[in-house]
PDB file of C-alpha atoms in Angstrom:
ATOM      1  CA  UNK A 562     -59.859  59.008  -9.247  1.00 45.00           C
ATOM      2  CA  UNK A 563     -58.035  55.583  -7.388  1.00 42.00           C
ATOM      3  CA  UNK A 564     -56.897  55.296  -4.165  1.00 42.00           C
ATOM      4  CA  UNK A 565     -53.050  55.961  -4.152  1.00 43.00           C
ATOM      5  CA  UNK A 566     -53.334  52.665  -1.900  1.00 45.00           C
ATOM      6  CA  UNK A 567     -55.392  50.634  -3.938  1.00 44.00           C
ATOM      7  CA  UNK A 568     -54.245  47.341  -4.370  1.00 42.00           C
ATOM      8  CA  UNK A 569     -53.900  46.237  -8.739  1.00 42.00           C
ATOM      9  CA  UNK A 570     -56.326  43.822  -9.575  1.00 48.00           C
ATOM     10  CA  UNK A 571     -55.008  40.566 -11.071  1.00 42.00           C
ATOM     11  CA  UNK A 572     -56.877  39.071 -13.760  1.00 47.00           C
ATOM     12  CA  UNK A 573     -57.850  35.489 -13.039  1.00 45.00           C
ATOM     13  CA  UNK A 574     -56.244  33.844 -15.800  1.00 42.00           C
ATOM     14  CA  UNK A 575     -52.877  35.453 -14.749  1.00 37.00           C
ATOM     15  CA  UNK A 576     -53.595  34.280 -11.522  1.00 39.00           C
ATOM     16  CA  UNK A 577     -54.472  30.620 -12.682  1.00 39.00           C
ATOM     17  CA  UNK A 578     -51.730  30.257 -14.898  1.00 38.00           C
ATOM     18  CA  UNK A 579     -49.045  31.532 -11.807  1.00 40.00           C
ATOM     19  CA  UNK A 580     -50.477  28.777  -9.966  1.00 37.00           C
ATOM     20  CA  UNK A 581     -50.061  26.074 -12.406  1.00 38.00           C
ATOM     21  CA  UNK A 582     -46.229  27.143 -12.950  1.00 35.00           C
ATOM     22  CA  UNK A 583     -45.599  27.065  -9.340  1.00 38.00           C
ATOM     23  CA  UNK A 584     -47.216  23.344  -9.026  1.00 39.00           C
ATOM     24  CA  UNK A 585     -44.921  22.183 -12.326  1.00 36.00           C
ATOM     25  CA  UNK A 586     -42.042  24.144 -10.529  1.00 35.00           C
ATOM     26  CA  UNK A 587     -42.875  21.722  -7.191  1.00 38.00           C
ATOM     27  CA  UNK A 588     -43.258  18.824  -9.121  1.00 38.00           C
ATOM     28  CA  UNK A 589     -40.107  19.189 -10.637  1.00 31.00           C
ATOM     29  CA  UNK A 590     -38.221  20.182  -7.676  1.00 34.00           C
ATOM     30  CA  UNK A 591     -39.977  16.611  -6.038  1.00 38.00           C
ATOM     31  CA  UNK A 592     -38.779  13.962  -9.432  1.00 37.00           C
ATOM     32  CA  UNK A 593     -35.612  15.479 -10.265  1.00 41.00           C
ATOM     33  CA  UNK A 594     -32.580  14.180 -10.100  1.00 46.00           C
ATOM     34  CA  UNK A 595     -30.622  14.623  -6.674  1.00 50.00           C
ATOM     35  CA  UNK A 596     -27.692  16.470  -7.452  1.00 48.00           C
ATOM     36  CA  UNK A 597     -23.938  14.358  -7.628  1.00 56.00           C
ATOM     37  CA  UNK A 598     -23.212  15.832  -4.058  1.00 57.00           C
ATOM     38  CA  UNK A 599     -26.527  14.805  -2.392  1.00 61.00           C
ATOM     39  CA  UNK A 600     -26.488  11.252  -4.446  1.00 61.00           C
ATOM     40  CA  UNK A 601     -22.837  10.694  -2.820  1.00 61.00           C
ATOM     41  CA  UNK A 602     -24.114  11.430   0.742  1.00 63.00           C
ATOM     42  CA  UNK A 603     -27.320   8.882   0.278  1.00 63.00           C
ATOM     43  CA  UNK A 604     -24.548   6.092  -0.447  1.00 60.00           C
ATOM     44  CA  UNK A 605     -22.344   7.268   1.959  1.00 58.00           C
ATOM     45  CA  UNK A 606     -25.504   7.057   4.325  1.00 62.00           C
ATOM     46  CA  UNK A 607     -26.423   3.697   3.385  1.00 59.00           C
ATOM     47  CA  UNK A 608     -22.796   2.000   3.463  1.00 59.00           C
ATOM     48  CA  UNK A 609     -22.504   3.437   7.060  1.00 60.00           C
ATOM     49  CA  UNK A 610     -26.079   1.737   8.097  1.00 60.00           C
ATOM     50  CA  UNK A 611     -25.095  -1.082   6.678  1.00 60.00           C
ATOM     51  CA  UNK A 612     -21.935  -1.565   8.258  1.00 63.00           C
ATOM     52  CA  UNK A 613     -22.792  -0.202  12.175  1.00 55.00           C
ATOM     53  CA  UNK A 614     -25.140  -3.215  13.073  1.00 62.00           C
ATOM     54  CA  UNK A 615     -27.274  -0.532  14.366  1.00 65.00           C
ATOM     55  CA  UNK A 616     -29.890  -0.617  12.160  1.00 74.00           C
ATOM     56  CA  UNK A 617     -32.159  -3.113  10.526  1.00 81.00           C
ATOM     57  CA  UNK A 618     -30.953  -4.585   7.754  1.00 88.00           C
ATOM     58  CA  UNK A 619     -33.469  -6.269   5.632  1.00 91.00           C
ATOM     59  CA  UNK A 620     -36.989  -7.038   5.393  1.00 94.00           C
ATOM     60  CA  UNK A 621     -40.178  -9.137   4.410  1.00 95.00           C
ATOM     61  CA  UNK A 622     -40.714  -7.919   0.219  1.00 97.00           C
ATOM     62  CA  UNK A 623     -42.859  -9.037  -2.460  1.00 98.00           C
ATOM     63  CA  UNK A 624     -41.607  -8.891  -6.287  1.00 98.00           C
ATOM     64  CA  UNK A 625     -42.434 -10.168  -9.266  1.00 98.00           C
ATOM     65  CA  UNK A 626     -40.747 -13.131 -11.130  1.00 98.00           C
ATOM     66  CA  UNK A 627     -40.005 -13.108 -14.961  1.00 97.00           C
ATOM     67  CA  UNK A 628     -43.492 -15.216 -15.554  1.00 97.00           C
ATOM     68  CA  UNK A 629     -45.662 -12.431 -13.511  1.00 97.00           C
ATOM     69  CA  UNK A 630     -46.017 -14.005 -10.919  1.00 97.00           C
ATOM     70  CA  UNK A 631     -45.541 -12.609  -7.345  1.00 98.00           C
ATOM     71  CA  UNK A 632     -43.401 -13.955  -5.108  1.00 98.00           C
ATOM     72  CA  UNK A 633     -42.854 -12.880  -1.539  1.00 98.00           C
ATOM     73  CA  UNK A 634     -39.210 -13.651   0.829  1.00 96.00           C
ATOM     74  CA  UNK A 635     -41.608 -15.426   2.779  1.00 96.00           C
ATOM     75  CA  UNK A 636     -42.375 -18.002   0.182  1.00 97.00           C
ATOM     76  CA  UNK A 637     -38.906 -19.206   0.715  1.00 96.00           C
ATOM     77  CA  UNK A 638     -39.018 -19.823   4.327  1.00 95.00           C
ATOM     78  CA  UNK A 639     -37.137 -22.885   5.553  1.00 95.00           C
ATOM     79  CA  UNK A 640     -33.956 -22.030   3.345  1.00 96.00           C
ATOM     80  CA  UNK A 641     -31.174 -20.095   3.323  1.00 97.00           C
ATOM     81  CA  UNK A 642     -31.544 -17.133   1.332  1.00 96.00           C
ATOM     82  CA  UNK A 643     -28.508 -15.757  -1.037  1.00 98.00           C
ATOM     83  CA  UNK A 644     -30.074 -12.536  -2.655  1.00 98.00           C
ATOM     84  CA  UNK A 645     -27.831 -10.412  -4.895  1.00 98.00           C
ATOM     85  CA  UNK A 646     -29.050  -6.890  -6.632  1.00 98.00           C
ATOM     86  CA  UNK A 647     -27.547  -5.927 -10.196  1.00 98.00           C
ATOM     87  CA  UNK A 648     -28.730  -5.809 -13.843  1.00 98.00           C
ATOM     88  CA  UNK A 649     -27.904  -7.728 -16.603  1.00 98.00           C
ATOM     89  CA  UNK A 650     -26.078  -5.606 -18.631  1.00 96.00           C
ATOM     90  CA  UNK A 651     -24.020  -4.908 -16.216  1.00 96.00           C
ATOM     91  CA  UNK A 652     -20.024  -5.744 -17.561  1.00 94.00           C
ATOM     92  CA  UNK A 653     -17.681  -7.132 -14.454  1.00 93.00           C
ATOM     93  CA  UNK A 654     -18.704  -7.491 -11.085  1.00 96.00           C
ATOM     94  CA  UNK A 655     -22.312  -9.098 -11.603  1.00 97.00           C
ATOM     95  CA  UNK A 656     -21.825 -11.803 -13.926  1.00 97.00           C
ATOM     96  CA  UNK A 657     -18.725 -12.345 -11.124  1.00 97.00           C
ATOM     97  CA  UNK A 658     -20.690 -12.639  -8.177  1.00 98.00           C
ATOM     98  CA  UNK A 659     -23.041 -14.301  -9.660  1.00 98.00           C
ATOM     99  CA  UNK A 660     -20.926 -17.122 -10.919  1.00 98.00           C
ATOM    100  CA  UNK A 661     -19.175 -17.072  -7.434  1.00 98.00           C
ATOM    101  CA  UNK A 662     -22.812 -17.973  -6.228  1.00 98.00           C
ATOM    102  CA  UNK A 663     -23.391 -20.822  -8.628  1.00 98.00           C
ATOM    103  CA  UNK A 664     -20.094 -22.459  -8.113  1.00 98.00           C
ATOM    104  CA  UNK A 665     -20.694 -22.102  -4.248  1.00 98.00           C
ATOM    105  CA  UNK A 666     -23.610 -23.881  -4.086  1.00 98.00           C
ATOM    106  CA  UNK A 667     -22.294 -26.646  -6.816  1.00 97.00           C
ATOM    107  CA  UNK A 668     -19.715 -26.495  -4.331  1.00 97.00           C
ATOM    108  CA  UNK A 669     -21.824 -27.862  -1.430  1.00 97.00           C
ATOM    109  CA  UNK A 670     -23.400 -30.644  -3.311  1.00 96.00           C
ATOM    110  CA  UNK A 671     -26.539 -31.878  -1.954  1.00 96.00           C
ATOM    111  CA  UNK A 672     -26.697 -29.340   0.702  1.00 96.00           C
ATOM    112  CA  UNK A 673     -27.176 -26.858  -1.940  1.00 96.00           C
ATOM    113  CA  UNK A 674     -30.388 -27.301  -2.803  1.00 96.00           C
ATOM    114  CA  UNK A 675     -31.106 -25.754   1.173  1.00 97.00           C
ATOM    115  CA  UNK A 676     -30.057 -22.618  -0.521  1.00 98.00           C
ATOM    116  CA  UNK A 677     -31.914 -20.435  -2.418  1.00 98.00           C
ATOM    117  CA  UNK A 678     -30.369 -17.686  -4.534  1.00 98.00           C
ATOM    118  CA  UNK A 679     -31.871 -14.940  -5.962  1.00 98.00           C
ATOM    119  CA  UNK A 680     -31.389 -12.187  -8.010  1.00 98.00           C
ATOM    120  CA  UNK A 681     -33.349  -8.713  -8.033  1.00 98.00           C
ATOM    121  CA  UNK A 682     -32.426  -6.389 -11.124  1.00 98.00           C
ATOM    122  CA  UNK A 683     -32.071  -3.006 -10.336  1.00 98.00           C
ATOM    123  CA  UNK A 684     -32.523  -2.198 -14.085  1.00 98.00           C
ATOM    124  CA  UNK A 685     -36.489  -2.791 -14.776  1.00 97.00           C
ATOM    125  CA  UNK A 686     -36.112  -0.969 -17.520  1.00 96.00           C
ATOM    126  CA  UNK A 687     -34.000  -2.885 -19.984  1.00 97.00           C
ATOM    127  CA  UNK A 688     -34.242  -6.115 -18.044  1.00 98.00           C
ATOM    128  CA  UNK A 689     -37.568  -7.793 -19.629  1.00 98.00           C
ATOM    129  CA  UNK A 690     -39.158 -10.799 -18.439  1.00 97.00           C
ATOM    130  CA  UNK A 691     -37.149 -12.712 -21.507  1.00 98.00           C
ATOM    131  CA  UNK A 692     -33.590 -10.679 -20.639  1.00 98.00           C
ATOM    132  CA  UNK A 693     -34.026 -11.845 -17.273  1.00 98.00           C
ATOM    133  CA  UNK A 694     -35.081 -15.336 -17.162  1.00 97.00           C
ATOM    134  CA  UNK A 695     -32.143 -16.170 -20.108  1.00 98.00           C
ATOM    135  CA  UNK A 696     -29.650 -14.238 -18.157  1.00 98.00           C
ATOM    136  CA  UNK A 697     -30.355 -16.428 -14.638  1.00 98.00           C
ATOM    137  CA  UNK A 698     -30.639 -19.440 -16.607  1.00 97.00           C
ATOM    138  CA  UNK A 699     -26.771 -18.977 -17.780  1.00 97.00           C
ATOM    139  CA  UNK A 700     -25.349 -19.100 -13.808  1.00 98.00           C
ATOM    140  CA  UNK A 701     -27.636 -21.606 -12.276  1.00 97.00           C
ATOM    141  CA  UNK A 702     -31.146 -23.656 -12.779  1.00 96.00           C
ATOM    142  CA  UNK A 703     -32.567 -22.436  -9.567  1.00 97.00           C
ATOM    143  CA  UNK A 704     -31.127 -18.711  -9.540  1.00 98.00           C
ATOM    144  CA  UNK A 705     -35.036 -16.931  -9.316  1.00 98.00           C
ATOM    145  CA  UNK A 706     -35.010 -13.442 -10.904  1.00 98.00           C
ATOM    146  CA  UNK A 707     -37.240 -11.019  -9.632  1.00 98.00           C
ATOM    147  CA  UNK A 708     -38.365  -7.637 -10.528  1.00 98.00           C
ATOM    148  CA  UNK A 709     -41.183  -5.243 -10.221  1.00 98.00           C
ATOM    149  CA  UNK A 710     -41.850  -1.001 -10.397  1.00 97.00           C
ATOM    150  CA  UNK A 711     -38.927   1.090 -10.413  1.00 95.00           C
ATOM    151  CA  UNK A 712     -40.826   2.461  -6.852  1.00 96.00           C
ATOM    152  CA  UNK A 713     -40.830  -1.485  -5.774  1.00 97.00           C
ATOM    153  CA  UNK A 714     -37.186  -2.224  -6.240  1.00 97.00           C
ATOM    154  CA  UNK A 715     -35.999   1.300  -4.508  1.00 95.00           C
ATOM    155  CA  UNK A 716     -38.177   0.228  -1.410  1.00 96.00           C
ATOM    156  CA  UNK A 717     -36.457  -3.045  -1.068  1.00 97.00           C
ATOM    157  CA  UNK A 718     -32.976  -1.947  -2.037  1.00 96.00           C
ATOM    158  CA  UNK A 719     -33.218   1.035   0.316  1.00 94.00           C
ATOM    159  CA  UNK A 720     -34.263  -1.761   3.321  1.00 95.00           C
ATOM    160  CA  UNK A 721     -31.166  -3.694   2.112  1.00 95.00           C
ATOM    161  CA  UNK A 722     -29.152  -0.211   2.297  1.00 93.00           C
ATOM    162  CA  UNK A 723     -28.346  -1.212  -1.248  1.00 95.00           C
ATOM    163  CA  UNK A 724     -27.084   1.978  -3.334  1.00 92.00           C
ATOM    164  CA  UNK A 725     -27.913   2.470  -6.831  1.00 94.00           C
ATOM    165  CA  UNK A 726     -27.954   5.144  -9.564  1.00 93.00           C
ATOM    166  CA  UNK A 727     -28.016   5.317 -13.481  1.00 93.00           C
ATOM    167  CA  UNK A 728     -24.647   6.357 -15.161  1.00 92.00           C
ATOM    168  CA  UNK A 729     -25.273   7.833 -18.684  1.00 93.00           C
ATOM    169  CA  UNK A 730     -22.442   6.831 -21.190  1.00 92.00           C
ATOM    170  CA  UNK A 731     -21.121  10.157 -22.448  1.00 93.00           C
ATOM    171  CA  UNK A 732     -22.000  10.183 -26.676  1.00 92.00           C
ATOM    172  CA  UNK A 733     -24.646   7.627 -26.434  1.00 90.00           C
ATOM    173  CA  UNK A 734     -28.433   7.122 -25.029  1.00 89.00           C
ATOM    174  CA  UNK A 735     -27.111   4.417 -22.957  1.00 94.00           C
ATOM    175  CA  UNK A 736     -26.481   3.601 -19.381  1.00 96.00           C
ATOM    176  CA  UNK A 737     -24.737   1.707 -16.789  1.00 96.00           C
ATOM    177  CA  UNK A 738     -26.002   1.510 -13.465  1.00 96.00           C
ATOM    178  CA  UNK A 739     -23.218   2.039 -10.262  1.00 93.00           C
ATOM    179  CA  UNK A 740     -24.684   0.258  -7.298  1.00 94.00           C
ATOM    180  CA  UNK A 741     -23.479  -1.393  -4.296  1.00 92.00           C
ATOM    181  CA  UNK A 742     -22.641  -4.977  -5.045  1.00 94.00           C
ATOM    182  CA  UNK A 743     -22.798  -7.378  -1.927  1.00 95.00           C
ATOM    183  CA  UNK A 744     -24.348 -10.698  -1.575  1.00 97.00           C
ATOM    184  CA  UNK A 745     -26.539 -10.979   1.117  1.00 97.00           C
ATOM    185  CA  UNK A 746     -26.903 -14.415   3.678  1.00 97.00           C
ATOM    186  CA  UNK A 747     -30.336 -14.632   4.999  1.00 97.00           C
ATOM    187  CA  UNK A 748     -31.470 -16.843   7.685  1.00 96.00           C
ATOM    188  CA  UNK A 749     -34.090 -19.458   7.273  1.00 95.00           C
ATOM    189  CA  UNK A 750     -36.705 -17.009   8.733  1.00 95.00           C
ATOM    190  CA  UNK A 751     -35.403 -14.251   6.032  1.00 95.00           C
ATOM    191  CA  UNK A 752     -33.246 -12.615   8.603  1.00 95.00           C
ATOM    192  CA  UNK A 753     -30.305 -11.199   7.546  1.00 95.00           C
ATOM    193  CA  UNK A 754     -27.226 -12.543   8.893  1.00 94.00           C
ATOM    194  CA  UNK A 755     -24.000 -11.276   7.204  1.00 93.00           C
ATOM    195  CA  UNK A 756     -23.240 -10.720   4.064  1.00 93.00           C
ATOM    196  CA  UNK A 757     -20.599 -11.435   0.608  1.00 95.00           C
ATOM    197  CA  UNK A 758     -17.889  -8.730  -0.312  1.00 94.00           C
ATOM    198  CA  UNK A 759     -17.643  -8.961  -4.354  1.00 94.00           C
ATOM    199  CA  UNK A 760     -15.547 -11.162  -5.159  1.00 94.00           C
ATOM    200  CA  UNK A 761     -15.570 -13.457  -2.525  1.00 96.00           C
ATOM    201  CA  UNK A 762     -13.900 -16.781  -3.312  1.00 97.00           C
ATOM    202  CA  UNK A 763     -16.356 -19.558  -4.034  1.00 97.00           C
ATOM    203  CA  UNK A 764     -14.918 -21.950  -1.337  1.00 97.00           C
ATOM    204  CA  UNK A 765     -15.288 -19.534   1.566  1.00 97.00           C
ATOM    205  CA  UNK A 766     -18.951 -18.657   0.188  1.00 97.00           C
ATOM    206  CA  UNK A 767     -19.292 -22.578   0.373  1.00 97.00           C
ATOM    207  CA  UNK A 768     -17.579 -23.174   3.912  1.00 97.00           C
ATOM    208  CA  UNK A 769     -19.976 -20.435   6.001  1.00 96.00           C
ATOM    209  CA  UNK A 770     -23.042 -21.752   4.205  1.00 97.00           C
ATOM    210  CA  UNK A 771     -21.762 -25.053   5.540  1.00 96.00           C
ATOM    211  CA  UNK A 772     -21.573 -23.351   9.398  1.00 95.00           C
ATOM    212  CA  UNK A 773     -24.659 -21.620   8.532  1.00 94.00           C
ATOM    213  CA  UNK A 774     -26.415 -25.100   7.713  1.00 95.00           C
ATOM    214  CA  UNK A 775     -24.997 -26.854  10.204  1.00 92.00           C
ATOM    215  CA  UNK A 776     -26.294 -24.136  12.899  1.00 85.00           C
ATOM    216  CA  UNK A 777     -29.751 -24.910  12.327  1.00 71.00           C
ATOM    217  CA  UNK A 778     -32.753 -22.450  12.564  1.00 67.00           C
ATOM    218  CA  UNK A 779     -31.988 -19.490  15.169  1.00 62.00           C
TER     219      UNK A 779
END
């Protein structure tokens, strides 16, 4: 006759197959998709470190260009350092900015080629080696393009307090991508120093990387 108190014995297959749908439940809950609410606040968070001048803004990174090879911020030390993040499907406000880039540094001539602009998609993805290099090529012939891991390009975007999120198209398998879209001055040391609304005119683009060159190293 049992115990009334006796505690059931569980089979060790139940108990092995509880635990691996608990660690798939945890892995889940750790790769999903933050929900619209908690997405909003992470951009809200980002635009408001961005903006206080409290924080760091910025940092040393190492990417990959659209040969393989990889290239570090330091590698352009002794320049001024334009660096943009988009994709290059994207339909309005890259292509913009980008042009507004090129024209600014056509804009300064000579002193242009103290300037080096870059461009970091935030699509890996879709933007292959062959997208990318084609798709600098069309703004300017010393626009770099750099990419890397999806976990690569969140660690440098995040330093930059750059937001960015995929967008499915409703009725198709596509995307776009909604990110924050500001160019970003560096120093000659890779320091950040201010940065680009979109949209900015060319000619005021040109005329503070004419202070900015005229200031010297910091």
């Amino acid at each position: 006759m049992k115990e009334s108190g006796a505690r059931p014995r569980v089979r060790a297959p139940v108990l092995i197959a509880a635990v691996i749908v608990a660690a798939a439940a945890a892995a889940w809950l750790a790769t999903r998709e933050p929900p619209p609410a908690e997405r909003r606040a992470d951009a809200a968070r980002l635009m408001n470190e961005l903006m206080s001048g409290k924080v760091p803004v910025g940092g040393p990174f190492v990417l990959s260009d659209p040969d393989g090879r990889r290239v570090a911020l330091a590698d352009f030390r002794g320049k001024l350092f334009l660096l943009y993040f988009g994709y290059a499907t994207c339909p309005d406000v890259c292509p913009t900015d980008l042009g507004i880039i090129a024209q600014a540094l056509r804009d300064l001539g000579d002193a242009g080629g103290e300037v080096q602009p870059v461009f970091v998609t935030l699509d890996p993805e879709r933007d292959t080696p062959a997208v990318l290099r084609e798709y600098v090529a069309a703004f300017h012939p010393r626009l770099v393009a750099l990419t890397g891991t999806e976990g690569e390009i969140r660690r440098v975007a995040t330093d930059y307090k750059v937001f960015f999120e995929k967008v499915p198209m409703p009725g198709t398998k596509t995307y776009l991508i909604d990110h924050t879209a500001y160019t970003f001055l560096l120093d000659r040391e890779g320091r950040f120093v201010s940065l680009f609304p979109p949209g900015t005119p060319p000619p005021r683009m040109a005329t503070l990387l004419r202070e900015q060159l005229a200031a010297g190293p910091r």
